[in-house]
Short mmCIF file of C-alpha atoms in Angstrom, two decimals:
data_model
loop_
_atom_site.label_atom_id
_atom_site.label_comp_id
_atom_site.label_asym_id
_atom_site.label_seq_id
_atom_site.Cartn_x
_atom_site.Cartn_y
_atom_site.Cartn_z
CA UNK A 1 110.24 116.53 146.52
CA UNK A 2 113.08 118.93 147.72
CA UNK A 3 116.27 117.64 147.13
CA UNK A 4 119.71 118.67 149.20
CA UNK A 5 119.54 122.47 149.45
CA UNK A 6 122.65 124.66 149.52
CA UNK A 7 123.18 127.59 150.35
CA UNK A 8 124.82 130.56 149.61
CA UNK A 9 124.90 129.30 146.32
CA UNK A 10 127.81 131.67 145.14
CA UNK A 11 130.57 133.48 147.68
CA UNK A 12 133.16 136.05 147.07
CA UNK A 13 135.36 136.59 150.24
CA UNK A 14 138.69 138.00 151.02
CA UNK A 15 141.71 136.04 152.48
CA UNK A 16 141.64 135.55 155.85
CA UNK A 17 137.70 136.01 156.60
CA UNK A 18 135.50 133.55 157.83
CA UNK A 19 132.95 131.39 155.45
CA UNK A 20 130.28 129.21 156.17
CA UNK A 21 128.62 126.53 154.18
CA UNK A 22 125.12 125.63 154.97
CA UNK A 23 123.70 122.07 154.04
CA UNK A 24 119.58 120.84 154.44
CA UNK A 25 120.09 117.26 153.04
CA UNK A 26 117.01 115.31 151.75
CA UNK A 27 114.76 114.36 154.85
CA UNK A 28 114.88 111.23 155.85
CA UNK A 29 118.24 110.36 154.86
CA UNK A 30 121.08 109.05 157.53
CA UNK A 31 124.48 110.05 156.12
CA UNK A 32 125.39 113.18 154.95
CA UNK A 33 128.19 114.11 153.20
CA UNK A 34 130.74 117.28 152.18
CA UNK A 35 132.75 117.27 149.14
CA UNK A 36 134.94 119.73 147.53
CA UNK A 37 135.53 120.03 143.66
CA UNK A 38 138.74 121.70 141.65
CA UNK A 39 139.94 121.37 138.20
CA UNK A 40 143.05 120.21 139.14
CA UNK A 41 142.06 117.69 142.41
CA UNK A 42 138.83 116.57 140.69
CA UNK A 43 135.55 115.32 143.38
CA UNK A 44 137.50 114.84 146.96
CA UNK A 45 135.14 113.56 150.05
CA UNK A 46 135.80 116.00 152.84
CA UNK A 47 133.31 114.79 156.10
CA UNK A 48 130.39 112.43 156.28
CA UNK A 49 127.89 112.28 158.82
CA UNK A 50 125.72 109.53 159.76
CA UNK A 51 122.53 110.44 162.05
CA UNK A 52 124.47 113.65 162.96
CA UNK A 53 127.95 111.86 163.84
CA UNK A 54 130.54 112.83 161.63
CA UNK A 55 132.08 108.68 160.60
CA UNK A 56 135.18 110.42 158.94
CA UNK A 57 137.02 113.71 158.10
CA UNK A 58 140.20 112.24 157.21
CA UNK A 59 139.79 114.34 153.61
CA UNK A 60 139.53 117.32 155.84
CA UNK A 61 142.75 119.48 154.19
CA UNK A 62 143.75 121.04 157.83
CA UNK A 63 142.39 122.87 161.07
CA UNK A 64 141.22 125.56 159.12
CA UNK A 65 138.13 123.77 158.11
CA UNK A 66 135.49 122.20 160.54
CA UNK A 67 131.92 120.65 159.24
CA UNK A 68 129.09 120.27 162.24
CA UNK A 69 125.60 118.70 162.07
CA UNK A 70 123.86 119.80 165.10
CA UNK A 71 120.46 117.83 163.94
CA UNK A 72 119.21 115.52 161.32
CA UNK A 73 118.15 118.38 158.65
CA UNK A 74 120.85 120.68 158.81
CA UNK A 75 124.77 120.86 158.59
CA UNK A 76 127.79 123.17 157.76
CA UNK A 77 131.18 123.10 156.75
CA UNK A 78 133.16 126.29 157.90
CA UNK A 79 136.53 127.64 156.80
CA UNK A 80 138.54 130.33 159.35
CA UNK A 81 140.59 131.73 157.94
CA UNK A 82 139.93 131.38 154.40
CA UNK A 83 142.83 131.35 152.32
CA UNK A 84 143.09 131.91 148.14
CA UNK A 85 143.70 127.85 147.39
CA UNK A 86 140.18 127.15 149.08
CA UNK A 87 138.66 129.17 145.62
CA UNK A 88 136.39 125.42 144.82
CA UNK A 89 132.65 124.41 144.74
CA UNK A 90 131.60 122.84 147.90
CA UNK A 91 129.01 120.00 147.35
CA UNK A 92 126.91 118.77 150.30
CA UNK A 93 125.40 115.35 148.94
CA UNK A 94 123.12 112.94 151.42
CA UNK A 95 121.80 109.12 150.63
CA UNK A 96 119.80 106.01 152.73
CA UNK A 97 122.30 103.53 154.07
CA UNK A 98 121.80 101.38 150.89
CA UNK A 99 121.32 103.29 147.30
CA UNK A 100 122.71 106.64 145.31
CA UNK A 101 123.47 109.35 146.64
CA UNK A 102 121.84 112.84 146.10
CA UNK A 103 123.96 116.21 145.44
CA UNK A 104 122.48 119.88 146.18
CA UNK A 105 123.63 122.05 143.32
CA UNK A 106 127.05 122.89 145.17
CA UNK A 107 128.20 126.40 146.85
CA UNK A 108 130.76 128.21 144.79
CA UNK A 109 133.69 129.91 146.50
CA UNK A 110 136.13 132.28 145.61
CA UNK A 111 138.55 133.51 148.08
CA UNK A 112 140.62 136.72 146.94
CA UNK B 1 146.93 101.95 143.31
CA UNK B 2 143.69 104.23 143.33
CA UNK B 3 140.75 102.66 145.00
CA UNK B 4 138.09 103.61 141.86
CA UNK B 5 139.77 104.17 138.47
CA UNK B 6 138.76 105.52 135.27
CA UNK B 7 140.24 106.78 131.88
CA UNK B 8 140.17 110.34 132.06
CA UNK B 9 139.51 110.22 128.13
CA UNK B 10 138.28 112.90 126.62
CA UNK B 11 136.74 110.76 124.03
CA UNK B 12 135.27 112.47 120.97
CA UNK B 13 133.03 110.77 118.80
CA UNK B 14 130.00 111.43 116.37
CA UNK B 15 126.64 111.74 116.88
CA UNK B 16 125.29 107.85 116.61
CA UNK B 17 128.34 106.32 117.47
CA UNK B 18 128.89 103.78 120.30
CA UNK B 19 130.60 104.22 123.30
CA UNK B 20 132.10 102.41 125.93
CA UNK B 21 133.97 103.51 129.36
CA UNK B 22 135.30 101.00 131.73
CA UNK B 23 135.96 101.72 135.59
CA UNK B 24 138.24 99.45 138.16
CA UNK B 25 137.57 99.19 141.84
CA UNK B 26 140.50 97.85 144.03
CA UNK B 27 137.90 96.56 147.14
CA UNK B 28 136.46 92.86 145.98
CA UNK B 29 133.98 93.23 149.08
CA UNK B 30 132.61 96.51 147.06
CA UNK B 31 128.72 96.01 147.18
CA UNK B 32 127.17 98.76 145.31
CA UNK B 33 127.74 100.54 141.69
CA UNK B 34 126.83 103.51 140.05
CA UNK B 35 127.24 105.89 137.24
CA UNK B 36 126.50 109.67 137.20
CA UNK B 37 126.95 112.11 134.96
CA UNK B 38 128.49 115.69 135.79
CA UNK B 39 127.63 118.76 133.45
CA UNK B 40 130.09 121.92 133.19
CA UNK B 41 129.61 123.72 136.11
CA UNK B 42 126.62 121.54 137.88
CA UNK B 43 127.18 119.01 140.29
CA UNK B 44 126.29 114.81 139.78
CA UNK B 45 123.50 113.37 138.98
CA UNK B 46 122.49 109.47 139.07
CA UNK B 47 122.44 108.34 135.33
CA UNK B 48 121.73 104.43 136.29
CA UNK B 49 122.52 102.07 139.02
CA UNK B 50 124.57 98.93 138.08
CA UNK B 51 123.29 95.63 139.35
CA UNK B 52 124.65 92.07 139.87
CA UNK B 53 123.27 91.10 136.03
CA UNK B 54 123.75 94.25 134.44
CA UNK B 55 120.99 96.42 133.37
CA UNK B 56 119.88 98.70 130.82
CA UNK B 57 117.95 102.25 129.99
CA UNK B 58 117.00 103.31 127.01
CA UNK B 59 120.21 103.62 124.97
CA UNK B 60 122.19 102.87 128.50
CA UNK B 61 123.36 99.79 129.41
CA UNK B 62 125.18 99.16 132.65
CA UNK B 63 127.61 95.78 133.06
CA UNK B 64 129.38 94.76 136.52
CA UNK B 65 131.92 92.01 135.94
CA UNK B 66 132.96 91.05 139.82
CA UNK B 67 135.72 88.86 138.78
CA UNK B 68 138.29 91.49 137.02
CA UNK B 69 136.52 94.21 139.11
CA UNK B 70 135.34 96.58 136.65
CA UNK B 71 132.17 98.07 135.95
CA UNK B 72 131.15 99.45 132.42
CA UNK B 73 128.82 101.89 130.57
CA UNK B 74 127.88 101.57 127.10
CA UNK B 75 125.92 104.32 126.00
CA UNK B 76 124.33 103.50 121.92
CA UNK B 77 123.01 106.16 119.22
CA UNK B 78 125.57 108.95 121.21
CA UNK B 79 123.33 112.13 121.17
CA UNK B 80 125.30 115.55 121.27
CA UNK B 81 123.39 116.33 124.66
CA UNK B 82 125.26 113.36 126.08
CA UNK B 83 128.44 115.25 126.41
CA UNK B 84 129.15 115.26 129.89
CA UNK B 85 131.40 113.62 132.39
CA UNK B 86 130.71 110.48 133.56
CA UNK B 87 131.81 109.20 137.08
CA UNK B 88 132.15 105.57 137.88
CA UNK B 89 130.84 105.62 141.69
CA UNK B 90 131.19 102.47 144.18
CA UNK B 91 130.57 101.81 147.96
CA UNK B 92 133.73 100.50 149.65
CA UNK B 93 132.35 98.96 152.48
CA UNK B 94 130.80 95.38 152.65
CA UNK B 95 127.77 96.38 154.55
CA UNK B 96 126.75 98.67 151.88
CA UNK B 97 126.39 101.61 154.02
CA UNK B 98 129.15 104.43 154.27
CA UNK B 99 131.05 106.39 151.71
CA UNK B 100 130.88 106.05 148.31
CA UNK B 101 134.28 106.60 146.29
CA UNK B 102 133.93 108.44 143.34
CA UNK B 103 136.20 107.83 140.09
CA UNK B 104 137.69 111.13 138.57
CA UNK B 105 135.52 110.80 135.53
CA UNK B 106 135.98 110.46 131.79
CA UNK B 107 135.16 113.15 129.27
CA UNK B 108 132.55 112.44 126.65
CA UNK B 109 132.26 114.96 123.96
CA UNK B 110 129.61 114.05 120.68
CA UNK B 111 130.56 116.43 117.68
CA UNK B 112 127.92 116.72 114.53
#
Protein backbone atom coordinates (compact mmCIF):
# COMPACT_ATOMS: atom_id res chain seq x y z
CA UNK A 1 0.00 0.00 0.00
CA UNK A 2 1.42 3.58 -0.70
CA UNK A 3 1.83 5.45 2.22
CA UNK A 4 1.90 9.59 2.43
CA UNK A 5 4.13 10.64 -0.47
CA UNK A 6 6.30 13.76 -0.37
CA UNK A 7 7.73 15.44 -2.54
CA UNK A 8 10.60 17.17 -3.43
CA UNK A 9 12.17 15.13 -1.02
CA UNK A 10 15.30 17.48 -0.60
CA UNK A 11 15.36 21.54 -1.52
CA UNK A 12 18.12 23.99 -1.67
CA UNK A 13 16.76 27.60 -2.25
CA UNK A 14 17.97 31.05 -1.79
CA UNK A 15 16.43 33.71 0.60
CA UNK A 16 13.67 35.32 -0.59
CA UNK A 17 12.42 32.70 -3.40
CA UNK A 18 9.37 30.93 -3.39
CA UNK A 19 9.04 27.02 -2.18
CA UNK A 20 6.43 24.67 -2.40
CA UNK A 21 5.69 21.54 -0.51
CA UNK A 22 3.64 18.92 -2.13
CA UNK A 23 1.65 16.30 0.04
CA UNK A 24 -0.50 12.89 -1.50
CA UNK A 25 -1.67 11.56 1.95
CA UNK A 26 -2.80 7.87 2.23
CA UNK A 27 -6.22 7.47 0.30
CA UNK A 28 -8.93 7.24 2.15
CA UNK A 29 -7.92 9.15 5.04
CA UNK A 30 -9.95 12.48 6.33
CA UNK A 31 -7.41 14.71 8.10
CA UNK A 32 -4.31 15.68 6.88
CA UNK A 33 -1.73 17.23 8.52
CA UNK A 34 1.70 19.60 8.11
CA UNK A 35 4.40 19.58 10.55
CA UNK A 36 7.71 21.14 10.72
CA UNK A 37 10.84 19.63 12.54
CA UNK A 38 14.19 21.58 14.00
CA UNK A 39 16.77 20.60 16.41
CA UNK A 40 16.14 23.26 18.51
CA UNK A 41 11.91 23.52 18.31
CA UNK A 42 11.59 19.71 18.12
CA UNK A 43 8.00 18.19 16.02
CA UNK A 44 5.62 21.53 15.84
CA UNK A 45 1.97 20.95 14.10
CA UNK A 46 1.71 23.64 11.48
CA UNK A 47 -2.06 23.06 9.54
CA UNK A 48 -4.46 20.18 9.55
CA UNK A 49 -7.03 19.49 7.17
CA UNK A 50 -10.04 17.51 7.53
CA UNK A 51 -11.93 16.44 4.13
CA UNK A 52 -10.00 19.36 2.50
CA UNK A 53 -10.90 22.11 5.27
CA UNK A 54 -8.01 23.27 6.97
CA UNK A 55 -9.55 22.80 11.21
CA UNK A 56 -6.44 24.86 12.41
CA UNK A 57 -3.23 26.79 11.44
CA UNK A 58 -2.73 28.45 14.61
CA UNK A 59 1.11 26.78 14.50
CA UNK A 60 1.37 28.59 11.24
CA UNK A 61 4.78 30.88 12.19
CA UNK A 62 3.43 34.05 10.01
CA UNK A 63 1.94 35.21 6.52
CA UNK A 64 4.77 33.98 4.84
CA UNK A 65 3.54 30.47 4.88
CA UNK A 66 0.10 29.23 3.48
CA UNK A 67 -0.89 25.26 3.22
CA UNK A 68 -4.02 24.49 0.61
CA UNK A 69 -5.81 21.18 -0.09
CA UNK A 70 -7.73 21.72 -3.17
CA UNK A 71 -9.05 17.84 -3.10
CA UNK A 72 -8.97 14.80 -0.97
CA UNK A 73 -5.48 13.32 -2.40
CA UNK A 74 -3.41 16.20 -2.64
CA UNK A 75 -2.13 19.26 -0.53
CA UNK A 76 0.74 21.86 -0.16
CA UNK A 77 2.30 24.01 2.18
CA UNK A 78 4.04 27.09 0.48
CA UNK A 79 6.56 29.57 1.84
CA UNK A 80 6.99 33.28 -0.12
CA UNK A 81 9.44 34.55 0.64
CA UNK A 82 11.59 32.03 2.09
CA UNK A 83 13.81 33.22 4.62
CA UNK A 84 17.25 31.34 6.21
CA UNK A 85 15.31 30.31 9.77
CA UNK A 86 12.74 28.21 7.60
CA UNK A 87 16.14 25.71 6.87
CA UNK A 88 13.71 22.43 8.66
CA UNK A 89 12.15 19.12 7.37
CA UNK A 90 8.59 19.54 6.52
CA UNK A 91 6.49 16.39 7.38
CA UNK A 92 3.03 15.96 5.79
CA UNK A 93 1.41 13.07 8.01
CA UNK A 94 -2.51 11.91 7.39
CA UNK A 95 -4.76 9.38 9.74
CA UNK A 96 -8.79 8.05 9.93
CA UNK A 97 -10.71 10.07 12.46
CA UNK A 98 -9.94 7.38 15.13
CA UNK A 99 -6.25 5.60 15.11
CA UNK A 100 -2.30 6.57 14.35
CA UNK A 101 -1.31 8.64 12.25
CA UNK A 102 0.92 8.02 9.12
CA UNK A 103 4.11 10.29 8.17
CA UNK A 104 5.57 10.51 4.43
CA UNK A 105 9.32 10.51 4.77
CA UNK A 106 9.41 14.46 5.22
CA UNK A 107 10.77 17.25 2.61
CA UNK A 108 14.09 18.69 3.62
CA UNK A 109 14.71 22.41 3.25
CA UNK A 110 17.51 24.54 3.29
CA UNK A 111 17.15 28.13 2.63
CA UNK A 112 20.57 30.07 1.98
CA UNK B 1 2.36 23.54 31.78
CA UNK B 2 2.98 21.59 28.38
CA UNK B 3 0.01 19.71 27.15
CA UNK B 4 2.19 16.17 26.42
CA UNK B 5 5.42 15.84 28.44
CA UNK B 6 8.33 13.70 28.36
CA UNK B 7 11.96 13.42 29.77
CA UNK B 8 14.11 14.45 27.12
CA UNK B 9 16.69 11.78 28.59
CA UNK B 10 19.19 10.73 26.68
CA UNK B 11 19.27 7.52 28.52
CA UNK B 12 22.20 5.19 27.86
CA UNK B 13 22.08 1.77 28.81
CA UNK B 14 23.47 -1.77 27.77
CA UNK B 15 22.44 -4.09 25.50
CA UNK B 16 19.77 -6.39 27.64
CA UNK B 17 18.95 -3.93 30.01
CA UNK B 18 15.42 -2.67 30.87
CA UNK B 19 13.99 0.42 30.15
CA UNK B 20 11.32 2.52 31.09
CA UNK B 21 10.04 6.16 29.80
CA UNK B 22 7.07 7.80 31.25
CA UNK B 23 4.92 10.59 29.39
CA UNK B 24 2.20 13.15 31.10
CA UNK B 25 -0.78 14.51 29.29
CA UNK B 26 -2.47 17.65 30.87
CA UNK B 27 -6.21 16.89 28.99
CA UNK B 28 -8.13 14.10 31.36
CA UNK B 29 -10.77 13.87 28.36
CA UNK B 30 -7.54 12.61 26.18
CA UNK B 31 -8.96 9.43 24.37
CA UNK B 32 -6.24 7.96 22.39
CA UNK B 33 -2.34 6.96 23.05
CA UNK B 34 0.52 6.18 21.17
CA UNK B 35 4.19 5.67 20.94
CA UNK B 36 6.46 6.10 17.87
CA UNK B 37 9.77 5.93 17.37
CA UNK B 38 11.88 8.60 15.30
CA UNK B 39 15.32 7.51 13.68
CA UNK B 40 18.18 10.21 12.89
CA UNK B 41 17.12 11.89 10.05
CA UNK B 42 13.67 9.84 9.18
CA UNK B 43 10.45 10.88 10.22
CA UNK B 44 7.88 8.73 12.95
CA UNK B 45 6.80 5.67 12.81
CA UNK B 46 3.96 3.85 15.00
CA UNK B 47 5.90 1.49 17.44
CA UNK B 48 2.49 0.35 19.40
CA UNK B 49 -0.78 1.79 20.30
CA UNK B 50 -1.60 2.05 24.06
CA UNK B 51 -4.98 0.80 25.16
CA UNK B 52 -7.30 1.18 28.20
CA UNK B 53 -5.52 -2.25 29.84
CA UNK B 54 -2.22 -1.85 28.57
CA UNK B 55 -0.76 -4.02 26.00
CA UNK B 56 2.26 -5.64 24.91
CA UNK B 57 4.65 -6.64 21.69
CA UNK B 58 7.22 -8.70 21.75
CA UNK B 59 9.73 -7.14 24.18
CA UNK B 60 7.22 -3.88 24.22
CA UNK B 61 4.87 -3.32 26.65
CA UNK B 62 2.60 -0.30 26.65
CA UNK B 63 0.76 0.93 30.19
CA UNK B 64 -1.93 3.90 30.35
CA UNK B 65 -2.64 4.87 33.95
CA UNK B 66 -5.78 7.50 33.47
CA UNK B 67 -5.73 8.55 37.00
CA UNK B 68 -2.11 10.38 37.31
CA UNK B 69 -2.31 10.84 33.48
CA UNK B 70 0.69 9.23 32.24
CA UNK B 71 1.33 6.74 29.77
CA UNK B 72 4.50 4.42 29.79
CA UNK B 73 6.80 2.25 27.61
CA UNK B 74 8.84 -0.45 28.87
CA UNK B 75 10.91 -1.84 26.33
CA UNK B 76 12.90 -5.51 27.86
CA UNK B 77 16.22 -7.28 26.45
CA UNK B 78 17.25 -3.40 24.98
CA UNK B 79 18.75 -4.33 21.51
CA UNK B 80 21.40 -1.76 20.11
CA UNK B 81 18.98 -1.25 17.00
CA UNK B 82 16.52 0.18 19.50
CA UNK B 83 18.32 3.42 19.75
CA UNK B 84 16.01 5.85 18.58
CA UNK B 85 13.74 8.53 19.86
CA UNK B 86 10.69 7.73 21.20
CA UNK B 87 7.62 10.14 21.15
CA UNK B 88 4.78 9.83 23.56
CA UNK B 89 1.74 10.84 21.12
CA UNK B 90 -1.99 11.58 22.45
CA UNK B 91 -5.30 12.93 20.90
CA UNK B 92 -6.54 15.99 22.80
CA UNK B 93 -9.93 15.98 21.89
CA UNK B 94 -12.76 13.84 23.52
CA UNK B 95 -14.25 12.72 20.31
CA UNK B 96 -11.12 11.11 19.31
CA UNK B 97 -10.86 12.78 16.08
CA UNK B 98 -8.50 15.90 15.46
CA UNK B 99 -4.91 16.58 16.24
CA UNK B 100 -2.73 14.54 17.89
CA UNK B 101 -0.05 16.32 20.25
CA UNK B 102 3.17 14.98 20.06
CA UNK B 103 5.70 14.87 23.17
CA UNK B 104 9.31 16.17 22.31
CA UNK B 105 10.72 12.72 22.71
CA UNK B 106 13.30 10.99 24.87
CA UNK B 107 16.64 9.73 23.63
CA UNK B 108 17.39 6.05 23.88
CA UNK B 109 20.88 5.07 23.12
CA UNK B 110 21.96 0.95 23.78
CA UNK B 111 25.91 0.76 23.94
CA UNK B 112 27.67 -2.95 23.69
Amino acid sequence: DAGVIQSPRHEVTEMGQEVTLRCKPISGHDYLFWYRQTMMRGLELLIYFNNNVPIDDSGMPEDRFSAKMPNASFSTLKIQPSEPRDSAVYFCASRFPTGPIYFGEGSWLTVV
Amino acid sequence: RKEVEQDPGPFNVPEGATVAFNCTYSNSASQSFFWYRQDCRKEPKLLMSVYSSGNEDGRFTAQLNRASQYISLLIRDSKLSDSATYLCVVNMKTSNTGKLIFGQGTTLQVKP
